[in-house]
Tab-separated table of C-alpha atoms in Angstrom:
chain	number	residue	atom	x	y	z
B	1	MET	CA	0.000	0.000	0.000
B	2	ALA	CA	1.643	3.191	-1.154
B	3	ARG	CA	2.112	5.793	1.551
B	4	GLU	CA	4.430	8.307	-0.062
B	5	THR	CA	3.712	11.972	0.390
B	6	ALA	CA	2.339	13.387	-2.829
B	7	LYS	CA	4.218	15.997	-4.827
B	8	TYR	CA	2.401	19.204	-5.534
B	9	ASN	CA	2.031	21.341	-8.596
B	10	THR	CA	3.327	24.697	-7.490
B	11	GLY	CA	1.216	26.409	-10.097
B	12	SER	CA	-2.077	25.862	-8.232
B	13	THR	CA	-4.109	28.909	-7.260
B	14	PHE	CA	-4.357	30.097	-3.661
B	15	PHE	CA	-8.099	29.311	-3.538
B	16	THR	CA	-9.818	26.697	-5.665
B	17	ARG	CA	-11.662	28.159	-8.651
B	18	ASP	CA	-13.121	24.932	-10.005
B	19	ARG	CA	-16.883	25.184	-9.628
B	20	SER	CA	-17.293	21.404	-9.634
B	21	PHE	CA	-15.356	21.286	-6.350
B	22	TYR	CA	-17.847	23.630	-4.697
B	23	ARG	CA	-20.841	21.826	-6.187
B	24	GLN	CA	-19.677	18.463	-4.910
B	25	LEU	CA	-18.579	19.793	-1.523
B	26	PHE	CA	-21.756	21.731	-0.804
B	27	SER	CA	-24.139	19.139	-2.219
B	28	ILE	CA	-22.750	16.581	0.233
B	29	PHE	CA	-22.422	19.136	3.039
B	30	ILE	CA	-26.010	20.422	2.806
B	31	MET	CA	-27.600	16.988	2.809
B	32	VAL	CA	-25.330	15.620	5.553
B	33	ALA	CA	-25.905	18.757	7.644
B	34	LEU	CA	-29.670	18.406	7.300
B	35	GLN	CA	-29.460	14.713	8.108
B	36	ASN	CA	-27.257	15.379	11.142
B	37	LEU	CA	-29.467	18.199	12.392
B	38	VAL	CA	-32.576	16.059	12.178
B	39	ALA	CA	-30.798	13.000	13.616
B	40	TYR	CA	-29.460	14.993	16.539
B	41	SER	CA	-32.964	16.269	17.143
B	42	VAL	CA	-33.894	12.732	18.209
B	43	ASN	CA	-31.680	13.193	21.280
B	44	MET	CA	-32.667	16.820	21.679
B	45	ILE	CA	-36.360	15.900	21.812
B	46	ASP	CA	-35.555	13.636	24.765
B	47	ASN	CA	-33.623	16.466	26.369
B	48	VAL	CA	-36.272	19.159	25.907
B	49	MET	CA	-39.209	16.965	26.939
B	50	MET	CA	-37.333	15.606	29.933
B	51	GLY	CA	-36.393	19.166	30.880
B	52	SER	CA	-40.037	20.197	30.893
B	53	TYR	CA	-41.039	17.026	32.744
B	54	SER	CA	-38.465	16.914	35.551
B	55	GLN	CA	-34.973	18.256	36.211
B	56	THR	CA	-34.030	14.948	37.845
B	57	ALA	CA	-35.181	13.016	34.770
B	58	LEU	CA	-33.254	15.465	32.567
B	59	SER	CA	-30.080	14.927	34.586
B	60	GLY	CA	-30.580	11.141	34.471
B	61	ALA	CA	-30.935	11.149	30.689
B	62	ALA	CA	-27.996	13.543	30.367
B	63	THR	CA	-25.831	11.200	32.453
B	64	VAL	CA	-26.703	8.225	30.230
B	65	ASN	CA	-25.995	10.341	27.165
B	66	GLN	CA	-22.404	10.629	28.369
B	67	ILE	CA	-22.162	6.859	27.892
B	68	PHE	CA	-23.973	7.045	24.561
B	69	PHE	CA	-21.438	9.673	23.521
B	70	LEU	CA	-18.767	6.950	23.522
B	71	VAL	CA	-20.995	4.833	21.274
B	72	GLN	CA	-21.585	7.811	18.991
B	73	GLN	CA	-17.872	8.542	18.691
B	74	THR	CA	-17.168	4.886	17.941
B	75	ALA	CA	-19.740	4.991	15.159
B	76	ILE	CA	-18.252	8.206	13.773
B	77	SER	CA	-14.724	6.797	13.814
B	78	VAL	CA	-15.719	3.538	12.078
B	79	CYS	CA	-17.625	5.572	9.486
B	80	ASP	CA	-14.669	7.919	9.021
B	81	ALA	CA	-12.318	4.990	8.438
B	82	ASN	CA	-14.787	3.626	5.884
B	83	ILE	CA	-14.959	6.977	4.094
B	84	ILE	CA	-11.173	7.541	4.100
B	85	LEU	CA	-10.351	4.243	2.401
B	86	ALA	CA	-13.519	3.629	0.368
B	87	SER	CA	-13.503	7.153	-1.119
B	88	GLN	CA	-10.053	6.613	-2.583
B	89	TYR	CA	-11.189	3.380	-4.229
B	90	TYR	CA	-14.374	5.054	-5.454
B	91	GLY	CA	-12.273	7.857	-6.925
B	92	GLN	CA	-10.585	5.164	-8.991
B	93	GLY	CA	-13.949	3.727	-10.059
B	94	ARG	CA	-13.361	0.407	-8.251
B	95	MET	CA	-16.582	-0.695	-6.545
B	96	SER	CA	-15.730	-4.166	-5.270
B	97	PRO	CA	-13.222	-2.880	-2.677
B	98	VAL	CA	-15.780	-0.252	-1.610
B	99	ARG	CA	-18.363	-2.968	-0.872
B	100	LYS	CA	-15.860	-5.164	0.951
B	101	ILE	CA	-14.626	-2.266	3.065
B	102	THR	CA	-18.264	-1.660	4.014
B	103	GLY	CA	-18.525	-5.312	5.070
B	104	VAL	CA	-15.481	-4.991	7.324
B	105	SER	CA	-16.918	-1.771	8.783
B	106	LEU	CA	-20.256	-3.430	9.530
B	107	LYS	CA	-18.637	-6.344	11.341
B	108	LEU	CA	-16.403	-4.059	13.372
B	109	GLY	CA	-19.302	-1.718	14.176
B	110	LEU	CA	-21.568	-4.568	15.272
B	111	GLY	CA	-18.887	-5.930	17.572
B	112	CYS	CA	-18.346	-2.517	19.169
B	113	GLY	CA	-22.095	-1.955	19.623
B	114	LEU	CA	-22.616	-5.302	21.301
B	115	PHE	CA	-19.624	-4.687	23.567
B	116	PHE	CA	-20.987	-1.349	24.792
B	117	ALA	CA	-24.455	-2.850	25.309
B	118	ALA	CA	-23.057	-5.766	27.305
B	119	VAL	CA	-20.970	-3.516	29.578
B	120	CYS	CA	-23.948	-1.235	30.267
B	121	GLY	CA	-26.212	-4.208	30.922
B	122	LEU	CA	-23.787	-5.782	33.393
B	123	PHE	CA	-22.570	-2.681	35.251
B	124	PRO	CA	-25.227	0.061	34.995
B	125	VAL	CA	-24.981	1.500	38.507
B	126	PRO	CA	-21.149	1.682	38.693
B	127	LEU	CA	-21.092	3.432	35.323
B	128	LEU	CA	-23.683	5.992	36.374
B	129	HIS	CA	-22.110	6.487	39.787
B	130	PHE	CA	-18.920	7.496	38.026
B	131	PHE	CA	-20.654	10.619	36.705
B	132	THR	CA	-22.728	11.678	39.705
B	133	ARG	CA	-23.234	10.952	43.391
B	134	ASP	CA	-26.902	11.990	43.361
B	135	ALA	CA	-29.001	8.863	44.137
B	136	ALA	CA	-32.118	10.267	42.422
B	137	ILE	CA	-30.217	10.977	39.202
B	138	ILE	CA	-28.662	7.506	39.261
B	139	GLU	CA	-32.098	5.917	39.701
B	140	GLN	CA	-33.532	7.807	36.725
B	141	GLY	CA	-30.424	7.109	34.651
B	142	GLN	CA	-30.621	3.370	35.322
B	143	ILE	CA	-34.227	3.265	34.110
B	144	TYR	CA	-33.211	5.064	30.915
B	145	LEU	CA	-30.048	3.014	30.328
B	146	GLN	CA	-31.681	-0.420	30.606
B	147	ILE	CA	-33.652	0.354	27.429
B	148	ILE	CA	-31.249	2.660	25.583
B	149	LEU	CA	-28.448	0.080	25.583
B	150	PHE	CA	-30.333	-1.920	22.921
B	151	THR	CA	-29.990	1.028	20.535
B	152	PHE	CA	-26.171	0.919	20.523
B	153	PRO	CA	-25.558	-1.750	17.824
B	154	LEU	CA	-28.546	-0.496	15.798
B	155	PHE	CA	-27.180	3.044	15.769
B	156	ILE	CA	-23.685	2.011	14.645
B	157	LEU	CA	-24.909	-0.302	11.861
B	158	THR	CA	-27.249	2.366	10.497
B	159	ASN	CA	-24.497	4.975	10.407
B	160	VAL	CA	-21.991	2.667	8.717
B	161	LEU	CA	-24.469	1.943	5.921
B	162	MET	CA	-25.225	5.641	5.480
B	163	ALA	CA	-21.494	6.429	5.384
B	164	ALA	CA	-20.996	3.820	2.660
B	165	LEU	CA	-23.788	5.407	0.620
B	166	ARG	CA	-22.200	8.835	1.177
B	167	CYS	CA	-18.926	7.582	-0.334
B	168	VAL	CA	-20.681	6.956	-3.653
B	169	GLY	CA	-22.625	10.230	-3.600
B	170	THR	CA	-25.963	8.969	-2.226
B	171	VAL	CA	-26.875	11.349	0.599
B	172	LYS	CA	-30.590	12.195	0.383
B	173	ILE	CA	-31.753	8.884	1.836
B	174	SER	CA	-29.927	9.683	5.091
B	175	PHE	CA	-31.951	12.858	5.459
B	176	TYR	CA	-35.256	11.075	4.811
B	177	ILE	CA	-34.385	8.376	7.338
B	178	SER	CA	-33.603	10.981	9.963
B	179	VAL	CA	-36.903	12.790	9.352
B	180	VAL	CA	-38.873	9.565	9.829
B	181	SER	CA	-36.876	8.793	12.981
B	182	LEU	CA	-37.528	12.267	14.397
B	183	ILE	CA	-41.273	12.012	13.792
B	184	ILE	CA	-41.479	8.572	15.419
B	185	ASN	CA	-39.424	9.633	18.426
B	186	THR	CA	-41.321	12.876	18.973
B	187	CYS	CA	-44.739	11.241	18.800
B	188	ILE	CA	-43.873	8.373	21.119
B	189	ASN	CA	-42.130	10.699	23.568
B	190	TYR	CA	-45.127	13.010	23.770
B	191	VAL	CA	-47.501	10.114	24.350
B	192	LEU	CA	-45.432	8.064	26.797
B	193	ILE	CA	-43.499	10.668	28.793
B	194	PHE	CA	-46.592	12.655	29.763
B	195	GLY	CA	-49.225	9.897	29.448
B	196	ARG	CA	-51.346	11.326	26.627
B	197	PHE	CA	-54.304	9.697	24.811
B	198	GLY	CA	-54.938	7.177	27.568
B	199	PHE	CA	-51.373	5.812	27.699
B	200	PRO	CA	-49.630	5.548	31.082
B	201	GLU	CA	-47.291	8.335	32.180
B	202	MET	CA	-43.889	6.622	31.857
B	203	GLY	CA	-41.543	9.603	32.285
B	204	ILE	CA	-37.954	8.828	31.402
B	205	ARG	CA	-38.820	5.230	30.486
B	206	GLY	CA	-41.179	6.554	27.803
B	207	ALA	CA	-38.359	8.662	26.339
B	208	ALA	CA	-36.169	5.564	26.120
B	209	VAL	CA	-38.907	3.564	24.367
B	210	GLY	CA	-39.315	6.369	21.822
B	211	THR	CA	-35.598	6.442	21.058
B	212	LEU	CA	-35.371	2.649	20.733
B	213	THR	CA	-38.329	2.554	18.337
B	214	ALA	CA	-36.773	5.311	16.237
B	215	ARG	CA	-33.438	3.477	16.011
B	216	ILE	CA	-35.144	0.267	14.885
B	217	ALA	CA	-37.003	2.173	12.174
B	218	GLU	CA	-33.762	3.818	10.968
B	219	LEU	CA	-31.977	0.505	10.486
B	220	LEU	CA	-34.921	-1.159	8.739
B	221	ILE	CA	-35.302	1.720	6.282
B	222	VAL	CA	-31.623	1.921	5.339
B	223	LEU	CA	-31.424	-1.862	4.927
B	224	GLY	CA	-34.480	-1.793	2.686
B	225	TYR	CA	-33.024	1.021	0.607
B	226	VAL	CA	-29.626	-0.651	0.190
B	227	ARG	CA	-31.231	-3.980	-0.711
B	228	PHE	CA	-33.991	-2.862	-3.080
B	229	ARG	CA	-33.471	0.736	-4.279
B	230	ASP	CA	-29.762	1.560	-4.360
B	231	ARG	CA	-28.123	1.518	-7.813
B	232	LYS	CA	-24.655	2.904	-6.981
B	233	LEU	CA	-23.214	0.978	-4.051
B	234	GLN	CA	-25.004	-2.293	-4.953
B	235	LEU	CA	-23.855	-3.808	-1.687
B	236	PHE	CA	-25.690	-7.108	-2.140
B	237	SER	CA	-24.356	-7.706	-5.667
B	238	GLU	CA	-21.539	-9.763	-4.151
B	239	ASN	CA	-20.621	-11.363	-0.851
B	240	PHE	CA	-19.460	-8.121	0.774
B	241	LEU	CA	-18.917	-9.795	4.160
B	242	SER	CA	-16.211	-11.993	2.670
B	243	CYS	CA	-13.152	-9.889	1.978
B	244	GLY	CA	-9.516	-10.732	1.578
B	245	ARG	CA	-7.078	-10.651	4.449
B	246	GLN	CA	-5.038	-7.868	2.880
B	247	LEU	CA	-7.986	-5.500	2.465
B	248	THR	CA	-9.053	-6.190	6.048
B	249	VAL	CA	-5.546	-5.406	7.272
B	250	ASP	CA	-5.509	-2.214	5.196
B	251	PHE	CA	-8.819	-1.111	6.673
B	252	LEU	CA	-7.755	-1.874	10.240
B	253	ARG	CA	-4.493	-0.007	9.652
B	254	VAL	CA	-6.510	3.047	8.666
B	255	ALA	CA	-9.199	2.519	11.296
B	256	ALA	CA	-6.922	1.903	14.295
B	257	PRO	CA	-5.509	5.447	14.668
B	258	VAL	CA	-8.900	6.964	13.768
B	259	ILE	CA	-10.751	4.925	16.398
B	260	MET	CA	-8.039	5.395	19.011
B	261	ALA	CA	-7.978	9.168	18.462
B	262	SER	CA	-11.748	9.372	18.676
B	263	LEU	CA	-12.008	7.208	21.783
B	264	LEU	CA	-9.144	8.914	23.594
B	265	TRP	CA	-10.986	12.177	23.099
B	266	ALA	CA	-14.425	10.661	23.724
B	267	VAL	CA	-13.387	9.018	27.001
B	268	SER	CA	-12.207	12.392	28.230
B	269	VAL	CA	-15.635	13.986	27.672
B	270	PRO	CA	-17.516	11.856	30.241
B	271	LEU	CA	-14.562	12.333	32.580
B	272	GLN	CA	-14.931	16.075	32.150
B	273	THR	CA	-18.664	15.799	32.872
B	274	ALA	CA	-17.790	13.744	35.943
B	275	ILE	CA	-15.649	16.666	37.101
B	276	LEU	CA	-18.743	18.869	37.039
B	277	GLY	CA	-20.757	16.209	38.860
B	278	HIS	CA	-18.193	16.052	41.674
B	279	LEU	CA	-17.611	19.763	42.152
B	280	PRO	CA	-17.275	20.761	45.817
B	281	GLY	CA	-20.181	22.698	47.240
B	282	PRO	CA	-23.881	22.852	46.345
B	283	ASP	CA	-23.406	23.611	42.626
B	284	ALA	CA	-22.720	20.026	41.466
B	285	SER	CA	-26.317	18.994	40.649
B	286	ASP	CA	-27.125	22.368	39.090
B	287	ALA	CA	-23.871	22.244	37.103
B	288	ILE	CA	-24.836	18.911	35.510
B	289	ALA	CA	-28.247	20.203	34.441
B	290	ALA	CA	-26.861	23.565	33.274
B	291	ASN	CA	-24.046	21.974	31.288
B	292	SER	CA	-26.482	19.479	29.727
B	293	VAL	CA	-28.793	22.248	28.546
B	294	ALA	CA	-26.023	24.575	27.342
B	295	THR	CA	-24.042	21.923	25.494
B	296	THR	CA	-27.219	20.511	23.913
B	297	PHE	CA	-27.576	23.645	21.790
B	298	TYR	CA	-23.829	23.748	21.155
B	299	GLN	CA	-23.904	20.129	19.985
B	300	TYR	CA	-26.927	20.916	17.837
B	301	LEU	CA	-24.907	23.478	15.893
B	302	LYS	CA	-21.798	21.305	16.020
B	303	VAL	CA	-23.434	18.799	13.682
B	304	VAL	CA	-23.099	21.422	10.930
B	305	VAL	CA	-19.342	21.406	11.490
B	306	ARG	CA	-19.268	17.617	11.452
B	307	ALA	CA	-21.135	17.671	8.159
B	308	MET	CA	-18.439	19.900	6.670
B	309	ALA	CA	-15.757	17.531	7.980
B	310	SER	CA	-17.539	14.528	6.471
B	311	ALA	CA	-18.116	16.225	3.115
B	312	THR	CA	-14.488	17.375	3.016
B	313	ALA	CA	-13.211	13.866	3.770
B	314	VAL	CA	-15.243	12.404	0.891
B	315	VAL	CA	-14.085	15.049	-1.608
B	316	MET	CA	-10.431	14.864	-0.544
B	317	GLY	CA	-10.415	11.075	-0.543
B	318	GLN	CA	-11.853	10.887	-4.054
B	319	THR	CA	-9.332	13.454	-5.286
B	320	VAL	CA	-6.417	11.491	-3.849
B	321	GLY	CA	-7.844	8.284	-5.316
B	322	ARG	CA	-8.008	9.838	-8.807
B	323	GLY	CA	-4.459	11.113	-8.450
B	324	ASP	CA	-5.736	14.653	-9.071
B	325	LEU	CA	-3.276	16.313	-6.683
B	326	HIS	CA	-2.249	19.426	-8.585
B	327	ARG	CA	-4.659	21.652	-6.665
B	328	ILE	CA	-4.868	19.917	-3.300
B	329	ARG	CA	-3.225	22.786	-1.405
B	330	SER	CA	-5.748	25.271	-2.760
B	331	ASP	CA	-8.583	22.898	-1.834
B	332	ALA	CA	-7.255	22.729	1.730
B	333	ARG	CA	-6.915	26.507	1.996
B	334	THR	CA	-10.402	27.015	0.606
B	335	VAL	CA	-11.995	24.621	3.071
B	336	SER	CA	-10.041	26.134	5.976
B	337	VAL	CA	-11.331	29.650	5.295
B	338	LEU	CA	-14.879	28.369	4.774
B	339	ASN	CA	-14.727	26.569	8.126
B	340	LEU	CA	-13.630	29.698	9.960
B	341	CYS	CA	-16.497	31.675	8.436
B	342	VAL	CA	-18.983	28.947	9.359
B	343	GLY	CA	-17.717	28.992	12.950
B	344	ILE	CA	-18.227	32.735	13.295
B	345	VAL	CA	-21.774	32.497	11.904
B	346	LEU	CA	-22.680	29.622	14.234
B	347	ALA	CA	-21.256	31.469	17.251
B	348	VAL	CA	-23.397	34.515	16.462
B	349	ILE	CA	-26.489	32.316	16.078
B	350	LEU	CA	-25.822	30.630	19.422
B	351	PHE	CA	-25.363	33.986	21.151
B	352	LEU	CA	-28.545	35.495	19.719
B	353	LEU	CA	-30.740	32.477	20.492
B	354	HIS	CA	-29.397	31.385	23.861
B	355	GLY	CA	-31.937	33.431	25.844
B	356	PRO	CA	-35.098	32.243	24.056
B	357	LEU	CA	-33.829	28.655	24.060
B	358	LEU	CA	-33.119	28.613	27.793
B	359	SER	CA	-36.596	29.957	28.527
B	360	ARG	CA	-38.062	26.600	27.436
B	361	TYR	CA	-36.472	24.760	30.373
B	362	SER	CA	-37.750	24.342	33.925
B	363	LEU	CA	-34.523	24.691	35.914
B	364	THR	CA	-33.683	26.089	39.318
B	365	PRO	CA	-32.643	29.773	39.274
B	366	ASN	CA	-29.022	28.826	39.941
B	367	ALA	CA	-28.986	26.197	37.181
B	368	MET	CA	-30.541	28.694	34.754
B	369	ARG	CA	-27.879	31.299	35.617
B	370	LEU	CA	-25.079	28.769	35.115
B	371	ALA	CA	-26.563	27.575	31.813
B	372	ASP	CA	-26.671	31.153	30.530
B	373	GLN	CA	-23.007	31.726	31.423
B	374	ILE	CA	-21.884	28.411	29.956
B	375	MET	CA	-23.616	29.148	26.647
B	376	ILE	CA	-21.670	32.418	26.370
B	377	VAL	CA	-18.458	30.441	26.857
B	378	MET	CA	-19.525	27.964	24.165
B	379	CYS	CA	-19.908	30.793	21.638
B	380	PHE	CA	-16.143	31.354	21.753
B	381	VAL	CA	-15.423	27.623	21.750
B	382	MET	CA	-17.574	27.257	18.614
B	383	VAL	CA	-15.239	29.357	16.468
B	384	GLY	CA	-12.147	27.310	17.319
B	385	MET	CA	-13.936	23.992	16.961
B	386	ALA	CA	-15.436	24.934	13.593
B	387	TYR	CA	-11.949	25.536	12.208
B	388	GLN	CA	-9.859	22.719	13.635
B	389	MET	CA	-12.300	19.798	13.432
B	390	PRO	CA	-13.103	19.879	9.678
B	391	VAL	CA	-9.492	20.628	8.769
B	392	CYS	CA	-8.119	17.851	10.973
B	393	ASN	CA	-10.816	15.237	10.302
B	394	GLY	CA	-11.714	16.324	6.769
B	395	VAL	CA	-8.621	17.674	5.026
B	396	LEU	CA	-5.888	15.756	6.843
B	397	ARG	CA	-7.580	12.429	7.611
B	398	GLY	CA	-9.568	12.481	4.389
B	399	SER	CA	-6.295	12.726	2.487
B	400	GLY	CA	-4.849	9.704	4.277
B	401	ASP	CA	-3.078	11.309	7.262
B	402	THR	CA	-4.732	9.259	9.993
B	403	LYS	CA	-2.006	9.380	12.658
B	404	PHE	CA	-1.804	13.134	13.192
B	405	SER	CA	-5.177	13.406	14.950
B	406	LEU	CA	-4.205	10.515	17.246
B	407	ILE	CA	-1.066	12.332	18.380
B	408	LEU	CA	-2.874	15.674	18.607
B	409	ASN	CA	-5.788	14.356	20.692
B	410	THR	CA	-3.546	12.366	23.008
B	411	VAL	CA	-1.276	15.288	23.817
B	412	SER	CA	-3.888	18.051	23.932
B	413	VAL	CA	-6.540	16.225	25.946
B	414	TRP	CA	-4.541	14.069	28.313
B	415	ALA	CA	-1.452	16.238	28.818
B	416	ILE	CA	-3.155	19.649	28.858
B	417	VAL	CA	-6.963	19.700	29.144
B	418	MET	CA	-7.506	17.048	31.800
B	419	PRO	CA	-4.833	18.312	34.235
B	420	LEU	CA	-5.970	21.907	33.672
B	421	SER	CA	-9.630	20.974	34.288
B	422	LEU	CA	-8.845	19.065	37.483
B	423	LEU	CA	-6.791	21.947	38.814
B	424	ALA	CA	-9.513	24.466	37.923
B	425	ALA	CA	-12.242	22.416	39.630
B	426	PHE	CA	-10.621	20.998	42.749
B	427	VAL	CA	-7.474	23.007	43.473
B	428	TRP	CA	-8.239	26.520	42.309
B	429	GLN	CA	-12.019	25.967	42.733
B	430	LEU	CA	-12.882	28.346	39.913
B	431	PRO	CA	-16.509	29.211	39.054
B	432	VAL	CA	-18.407	26.643	36.971
B	433	PRO	CA	-18.197	28.618	33.664
B	434	ALA	CA	-14.417	28.921	34.056
B	435	VAL	CA	-14.151	25.156	34.664
B	436	VAL	CA	-16.206	24.537	31.510
B	437	LEU	CA	-13.871	26.830	29.546
B	438	CYS	CA	-10.885	24.779	30.725
B	439	ILE	CA	-12.696	21.576	29.763
B	440	GLN	CA	-13.400	22.887	26.239
B	441	SER	CA	-10.085	24.704	25.744
B	442	ASP	CA	-8.652	22.104	23.347
B	443	GLN	CA	-11.226	23.136	20.761
B	444	ILE	CA	-9.427	26.472	20.603
B	445	PHE	CA	-5.704	25.762	20.956
B	446	LYS	CA	-5.692	22.705	18.625
B	447	GLY	CA	-6.194	25.154	15.756
B	448	LEU	CA	-2.491	26.135	15.719
B	449	PRO	CA	-0.963	22.645	15.272
B	450	VAL	CA	-3.648	21.829	12.687
B	451	PHE	CA	-2.765	24.992	10.761
B	452	LEU	CA	0.960	24.170	10.879
B	453	ARG	CA	0.313	20.585	9.727
B	454	VAL	CA	-1.595	21.795	6.688
B	455	ARG	CA	1.226	24.177	5.807
B	456	SER	CA	3.783	21.367	6.041
B	457	GLY	CA	2.317	19.506	3.039
B	458	LYS	CA	3.099	16.090	4.573
B	459	TRP	CA	-0.457	14.836	4.807
B	460	ILE	CA	-1.507	13.370	1.425
B	461	LYS	CA	-1.048	9.623	1.226
B	462	HIS	CA	-2.301	6.940	-1.175
B	463	LEU	CA	-4.012	4.146	0.748
B	464	THR	CA	-5.224	1.930	-2.102
B	465	ARG	CA	-3.699	-1.159	-3.680
B	466	ASP	CA	-3.514	-2.103	-7.320
B	467	GLU	CA	-5.037	-5.495	-6.471
B	468	THR	CA	-7.463	-6.347	-3.675
């Protein structure tokens, strides 16, 4: 497998002028952004309805969502590995390796989903106790988790299939699936959480049932589409689950640093939430609820950034696969500037809407005050995140540089952010918003090493083989 750094044509323009680049990038970006926004709304519906039902139920669901976050990041990393390698083969017009890579991704994703479900089923209380000491929150979280854990393998399999379709330019079906899922989840939540239309009032258990039903529907729809309607990927045209040893090794070589980087970062996020849950003094319970509400809206806008990263990875991977490298620097510069502009726009939107959005929650006065302050902090974090994430995960990883993000996440999170956050919370005992800023600081300072890596030009690598 060739891994030489590509040579550049020094005659490329500073920004890309090829309109086909923008058409392809934005066509994928818009549909993936819409799909991600609607898909994330499934979790947000739980959050909003639980917030209006009970703060304790909201905190219980938020605590479980810290565990689900690990599942989500695993799904994203498996999908990213699929896109990185499959896009290069698709750029060469070679479909059989694309299908076999999808088969490897599905098997790996299923194994990860079952592992997470088994751990949560065997050790629910210890896992929840790690994030909070509040017995009422743990009780609500356990009720939610015992149902939600069944969604883990379903969620990963669905996302792997949608990522495979994205590699070949099929993106609309993902949006339609997410819309159906949102409708199902919203309707069931409304009926079962509050006990409408003669159904029993199930509270947080009703929210879990709604989410599980939505996840089942998602997987069934995407399987039906791939089997009966798809004409590009044609996954079932061959035995895609049977792939050669060499292609499996190639995929795992790409996937390993991607998954490790994602999990090293993802593991730190629940740990950071646990810091808030164990703050000294009376603010711990309010801090969990406030952080859950504030970061919900931040995460809602963050899916737009993830969509740009995903679209960039597909476009870059196909370009590398075709060997069309004469303008790759200008493509990277163009995407970088676009990302910065997107981050500024999203930060302004978050700032303008944070008041009206918070008014929909039933929180204690202290929790509401903390949520307002945290959302202001997240406006600044948004700008840094919107630059570094798509450039690192889209430009660099999409072009075959899978190890840089592993090194970056390991050093930034575990050598800087975690020690800084622990000091801020338990030694310096800073206010909650300042602790949150320390927790999120990597989203800002990672921009510099990402910028320097792009300038170095050592990030384009061919990952395909002549024979598979």
